[in-house]
Short mmCIF file of C-alpha atoms in Angstrom, two decimals:
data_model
loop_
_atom_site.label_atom_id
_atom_site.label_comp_id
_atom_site.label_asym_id
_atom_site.label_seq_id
_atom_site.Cartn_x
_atom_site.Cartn_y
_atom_site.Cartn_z
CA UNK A 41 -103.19 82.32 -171.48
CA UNK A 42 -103.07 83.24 -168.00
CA UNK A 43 -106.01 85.59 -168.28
CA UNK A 44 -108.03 82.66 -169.67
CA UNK A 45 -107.44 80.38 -167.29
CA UNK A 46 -107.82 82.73 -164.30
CA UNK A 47 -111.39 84.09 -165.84
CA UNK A 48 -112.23 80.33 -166.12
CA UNK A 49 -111.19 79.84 -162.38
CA UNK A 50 -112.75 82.89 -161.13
CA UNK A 51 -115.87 81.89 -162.95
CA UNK A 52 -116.20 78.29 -161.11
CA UNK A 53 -115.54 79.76 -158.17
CA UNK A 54 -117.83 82.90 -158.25
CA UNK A 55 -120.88 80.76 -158.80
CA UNK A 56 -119.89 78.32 -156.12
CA UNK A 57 -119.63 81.72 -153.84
CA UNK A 58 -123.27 82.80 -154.83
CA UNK A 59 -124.76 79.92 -153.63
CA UNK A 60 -122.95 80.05 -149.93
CA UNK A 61 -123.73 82.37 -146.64
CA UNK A 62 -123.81 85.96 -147.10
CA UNK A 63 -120.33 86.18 -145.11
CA UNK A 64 -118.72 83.69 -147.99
CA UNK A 65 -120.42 86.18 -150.20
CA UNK A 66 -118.56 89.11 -148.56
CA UNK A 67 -115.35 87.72 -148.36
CA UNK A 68 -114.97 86.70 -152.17
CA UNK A 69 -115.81 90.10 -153.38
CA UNK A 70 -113.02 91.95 -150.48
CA UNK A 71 -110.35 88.49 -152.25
CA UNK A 72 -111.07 90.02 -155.66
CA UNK A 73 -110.64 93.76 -154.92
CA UNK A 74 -107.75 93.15 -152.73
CA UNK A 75 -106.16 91.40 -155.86
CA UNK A 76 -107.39 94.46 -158.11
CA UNK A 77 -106.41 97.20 -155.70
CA UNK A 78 -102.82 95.38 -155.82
CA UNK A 79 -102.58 95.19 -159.62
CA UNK A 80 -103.46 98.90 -159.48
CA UNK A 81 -101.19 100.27 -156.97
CA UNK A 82 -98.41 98.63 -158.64
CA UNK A 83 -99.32 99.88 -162.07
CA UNK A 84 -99.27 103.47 -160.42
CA UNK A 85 -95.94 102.84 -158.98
CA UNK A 86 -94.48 101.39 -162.24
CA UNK A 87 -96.14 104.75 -164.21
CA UNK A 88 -94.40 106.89 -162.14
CA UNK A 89 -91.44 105.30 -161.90
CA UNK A 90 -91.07 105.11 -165.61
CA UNK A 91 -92.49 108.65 -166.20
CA UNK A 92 -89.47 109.68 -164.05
CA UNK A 93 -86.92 107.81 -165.80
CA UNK A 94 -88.18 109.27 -169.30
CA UNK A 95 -88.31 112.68 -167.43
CA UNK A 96 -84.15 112.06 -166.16
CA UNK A 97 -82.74 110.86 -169.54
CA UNK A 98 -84.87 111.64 -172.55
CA UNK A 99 -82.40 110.21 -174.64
CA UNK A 100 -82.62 106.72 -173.39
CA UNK A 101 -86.47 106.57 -172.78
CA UNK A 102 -87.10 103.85 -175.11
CA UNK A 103 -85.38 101.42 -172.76
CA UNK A 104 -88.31 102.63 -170.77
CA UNK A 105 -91.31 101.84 -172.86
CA UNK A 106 -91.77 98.07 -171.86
CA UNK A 107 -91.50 99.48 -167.99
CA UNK A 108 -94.07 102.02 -169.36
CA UNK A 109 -96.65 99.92 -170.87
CA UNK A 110 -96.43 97.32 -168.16
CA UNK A 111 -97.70 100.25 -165.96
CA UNK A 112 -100.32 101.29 -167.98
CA UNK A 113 -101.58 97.43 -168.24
CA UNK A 114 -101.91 96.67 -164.61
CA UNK A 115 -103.98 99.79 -164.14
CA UNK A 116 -105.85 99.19 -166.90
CA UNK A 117 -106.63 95.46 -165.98
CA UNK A 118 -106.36 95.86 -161.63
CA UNK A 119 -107.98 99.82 -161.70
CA UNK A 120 -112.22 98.23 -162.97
CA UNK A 121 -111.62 94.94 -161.36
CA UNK A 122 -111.07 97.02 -158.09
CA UNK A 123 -113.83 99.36 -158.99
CA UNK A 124 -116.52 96.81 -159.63
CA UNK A 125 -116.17 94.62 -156.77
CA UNK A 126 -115.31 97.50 -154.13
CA UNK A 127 -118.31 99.94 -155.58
CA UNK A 128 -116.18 102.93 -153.89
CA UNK A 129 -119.12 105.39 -154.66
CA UNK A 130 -121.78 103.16 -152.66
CA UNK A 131 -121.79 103.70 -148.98
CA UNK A 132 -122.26 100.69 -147.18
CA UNK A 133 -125.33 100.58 -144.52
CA UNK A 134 -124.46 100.40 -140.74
CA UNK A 135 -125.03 96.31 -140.80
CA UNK A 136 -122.20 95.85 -143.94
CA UNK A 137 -119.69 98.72 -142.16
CA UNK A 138 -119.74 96.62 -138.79
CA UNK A 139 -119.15 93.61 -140.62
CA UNK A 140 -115.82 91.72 -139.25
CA UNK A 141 -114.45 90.52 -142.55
CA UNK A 142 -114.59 94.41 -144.01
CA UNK A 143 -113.23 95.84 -140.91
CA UNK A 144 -110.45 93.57 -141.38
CA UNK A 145 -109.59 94.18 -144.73
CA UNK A 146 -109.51 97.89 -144.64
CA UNK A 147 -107.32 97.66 -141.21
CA UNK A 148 -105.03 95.14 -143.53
CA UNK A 149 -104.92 97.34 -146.09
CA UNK A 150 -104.23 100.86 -144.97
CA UNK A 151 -101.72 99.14 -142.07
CA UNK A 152 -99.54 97.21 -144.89
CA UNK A 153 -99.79 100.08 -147.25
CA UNK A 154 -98.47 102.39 -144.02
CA UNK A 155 -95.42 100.01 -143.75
CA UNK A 156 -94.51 99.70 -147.12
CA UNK A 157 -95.03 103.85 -147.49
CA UNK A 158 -93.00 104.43 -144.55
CA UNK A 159 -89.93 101.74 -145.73
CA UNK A 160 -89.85 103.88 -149.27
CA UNK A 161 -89.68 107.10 -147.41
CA UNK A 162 -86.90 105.66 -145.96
CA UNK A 163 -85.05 104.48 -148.89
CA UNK A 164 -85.85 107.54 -150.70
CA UNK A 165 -83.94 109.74 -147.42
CA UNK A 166 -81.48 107.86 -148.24
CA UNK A 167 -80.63 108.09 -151.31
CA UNK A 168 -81.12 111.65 -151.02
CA UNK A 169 -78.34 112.15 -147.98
CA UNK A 170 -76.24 109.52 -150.32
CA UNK A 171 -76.83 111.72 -153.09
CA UNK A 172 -75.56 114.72 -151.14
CA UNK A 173 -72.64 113.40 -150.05
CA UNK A 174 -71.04 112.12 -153.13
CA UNK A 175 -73.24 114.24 -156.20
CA UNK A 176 -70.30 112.99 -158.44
CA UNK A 177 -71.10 109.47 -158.71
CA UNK A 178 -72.24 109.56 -162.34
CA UNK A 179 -75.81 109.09 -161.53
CA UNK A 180 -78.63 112.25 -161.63
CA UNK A 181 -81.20 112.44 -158.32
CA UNK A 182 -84.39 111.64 -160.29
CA UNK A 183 -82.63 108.27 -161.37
CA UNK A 184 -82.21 107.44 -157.83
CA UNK A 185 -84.99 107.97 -156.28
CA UNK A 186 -87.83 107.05 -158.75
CA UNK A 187 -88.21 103.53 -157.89
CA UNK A 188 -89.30 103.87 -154.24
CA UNK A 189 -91.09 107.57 -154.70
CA UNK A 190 -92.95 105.57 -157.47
CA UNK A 191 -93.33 102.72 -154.53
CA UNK A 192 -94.09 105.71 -152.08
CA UNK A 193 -96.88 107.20 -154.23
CA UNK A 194 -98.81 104.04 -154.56
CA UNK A 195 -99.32 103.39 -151.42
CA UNK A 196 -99.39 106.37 -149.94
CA UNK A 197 -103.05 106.94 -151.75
CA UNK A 198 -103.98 103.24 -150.97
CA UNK A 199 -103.23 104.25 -147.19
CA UNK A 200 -105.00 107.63 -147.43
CA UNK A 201 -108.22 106.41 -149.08
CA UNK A 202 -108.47 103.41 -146.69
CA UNK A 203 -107.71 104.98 -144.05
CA UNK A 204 -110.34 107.57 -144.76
CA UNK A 205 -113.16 104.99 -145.62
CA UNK A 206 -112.41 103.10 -142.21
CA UNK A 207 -112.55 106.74 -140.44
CA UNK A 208 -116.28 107.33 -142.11
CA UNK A 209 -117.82 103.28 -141.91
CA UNK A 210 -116.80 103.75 -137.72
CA UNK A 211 -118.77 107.09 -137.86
CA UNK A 212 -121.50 105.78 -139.44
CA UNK A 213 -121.46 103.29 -137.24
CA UNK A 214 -121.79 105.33 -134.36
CA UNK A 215 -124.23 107.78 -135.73
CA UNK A 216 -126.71 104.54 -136.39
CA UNK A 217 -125.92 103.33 -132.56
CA UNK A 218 -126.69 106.84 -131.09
CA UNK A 219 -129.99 107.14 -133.27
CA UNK A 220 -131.11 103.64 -132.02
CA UNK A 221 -130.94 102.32 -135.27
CA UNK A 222 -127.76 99.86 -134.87
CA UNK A 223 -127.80 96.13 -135.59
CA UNK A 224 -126.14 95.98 -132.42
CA UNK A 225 -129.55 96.84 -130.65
CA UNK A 226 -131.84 95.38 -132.64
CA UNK A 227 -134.03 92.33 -131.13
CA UNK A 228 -134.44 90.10 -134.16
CA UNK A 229 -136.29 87.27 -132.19
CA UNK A 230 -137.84 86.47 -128.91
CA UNK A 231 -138.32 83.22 -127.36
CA UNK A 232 -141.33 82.71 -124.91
CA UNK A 233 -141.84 80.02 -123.07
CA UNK A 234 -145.18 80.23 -120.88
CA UNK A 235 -147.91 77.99 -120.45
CA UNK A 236 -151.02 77.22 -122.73
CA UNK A 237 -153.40 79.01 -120.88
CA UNK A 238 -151.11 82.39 -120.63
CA UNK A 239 -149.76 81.96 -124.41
CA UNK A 240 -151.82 84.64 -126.19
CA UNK A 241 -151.79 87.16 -123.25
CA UNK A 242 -148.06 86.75 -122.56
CA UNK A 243 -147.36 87.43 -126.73
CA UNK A 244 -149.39 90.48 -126.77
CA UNK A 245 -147.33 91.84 -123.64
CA UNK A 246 -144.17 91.35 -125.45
CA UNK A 247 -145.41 92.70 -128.43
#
């Protein structure tokens, strides 16, 4: 039901975007792979997470199967939705790299994905130096840790790949500027304001 509806939503709203500014264009496509890249990092983290818990207790891994499969489906749903509106293959030209609203999301992205990456390090130390210090507690290391090293995997390749895209769109960037060929440098217009007589003289000059 909720797949329905939000097709039917993202349907009204994708033809309203067509219609608007390149920029409004721009910014509906980075909304919808945002949303997929989320549904896919979390389906990675749940995978592993569950993988691990089959991996520490065999014995109990059907309890796991729902945690599984819920995995698997937010991958499956958030991994093409991600892929079709980010295009990761195509490399954007000099004019779409410089563009605010990308810069922005990629800065967004690999910066929250840092935090959240360096918090499940964290928690994971933890556990690890808890684990240590009282190995009796009835509970094996795997089981203790697989929640945020599932967490920590996730985003640690969200941060890694965006992180390396931003590194190669401010190259490119640079490499167009230094060749002459950035939209930074480009006249796109000229105004001239002369008399009559002058006019066609004056235009040929500038040209």
């Amino acid at each position: 039901a909720a797949a329905l509806i939000g097709a039917a939503v993202w349907r009204v709203h994708a033809g309203i975007a067509a219609t608007r500014s390149p920029a409004v264009r721009r910014a509906a496509t980075l909304a919808v792979a945002g949303l997929g890249l989320g549904a896919a990092a979390s389906g990675i983290g749940v995978i592993v997470n569950a993988t691990l818990a089959v991996a520490a207790n065999p014995i109990a891994a059907s309890g796991t199967r729902e945690l599984l499969l819920g995995g698997i489906s937010a991958l499956v749903v958030g991994g093409p939705t991600w892929w079709l509106q980010w295009r990761p293959l195509r490399r954007p030209d000099p004019e779409e790299a410089v563009a605010v609203g990308r810069r922005v999301f990629l800065i967004a992205v690999f910066g929250a994905s840092a935090i959240v990456a360096l918090v499940a390090l964290l928690i994971v130390g933890f556990r690890l130096f808890d684990f240590a210090l009282d190995p009796t507690s009835g509970r094996v290391l795997v089981d203790r840790v697989r929640a945020p090293l599932g967490l920590l995997v996730a985003t640690g390749l969200v941060f890694a790949y965006h992180f390396a895209v931003w590194r190669r769109d401010r190259a490119a960037v640079a490499a167009a500027a230094a060749a002459g060929e950035g939209t930074a440098r480009r006249v796109r217009r000229i105004e001239l304001v002369v008399e009559a007589p002058l006019a066609e003289e004056a235009a040929r000059a500038v040209a």
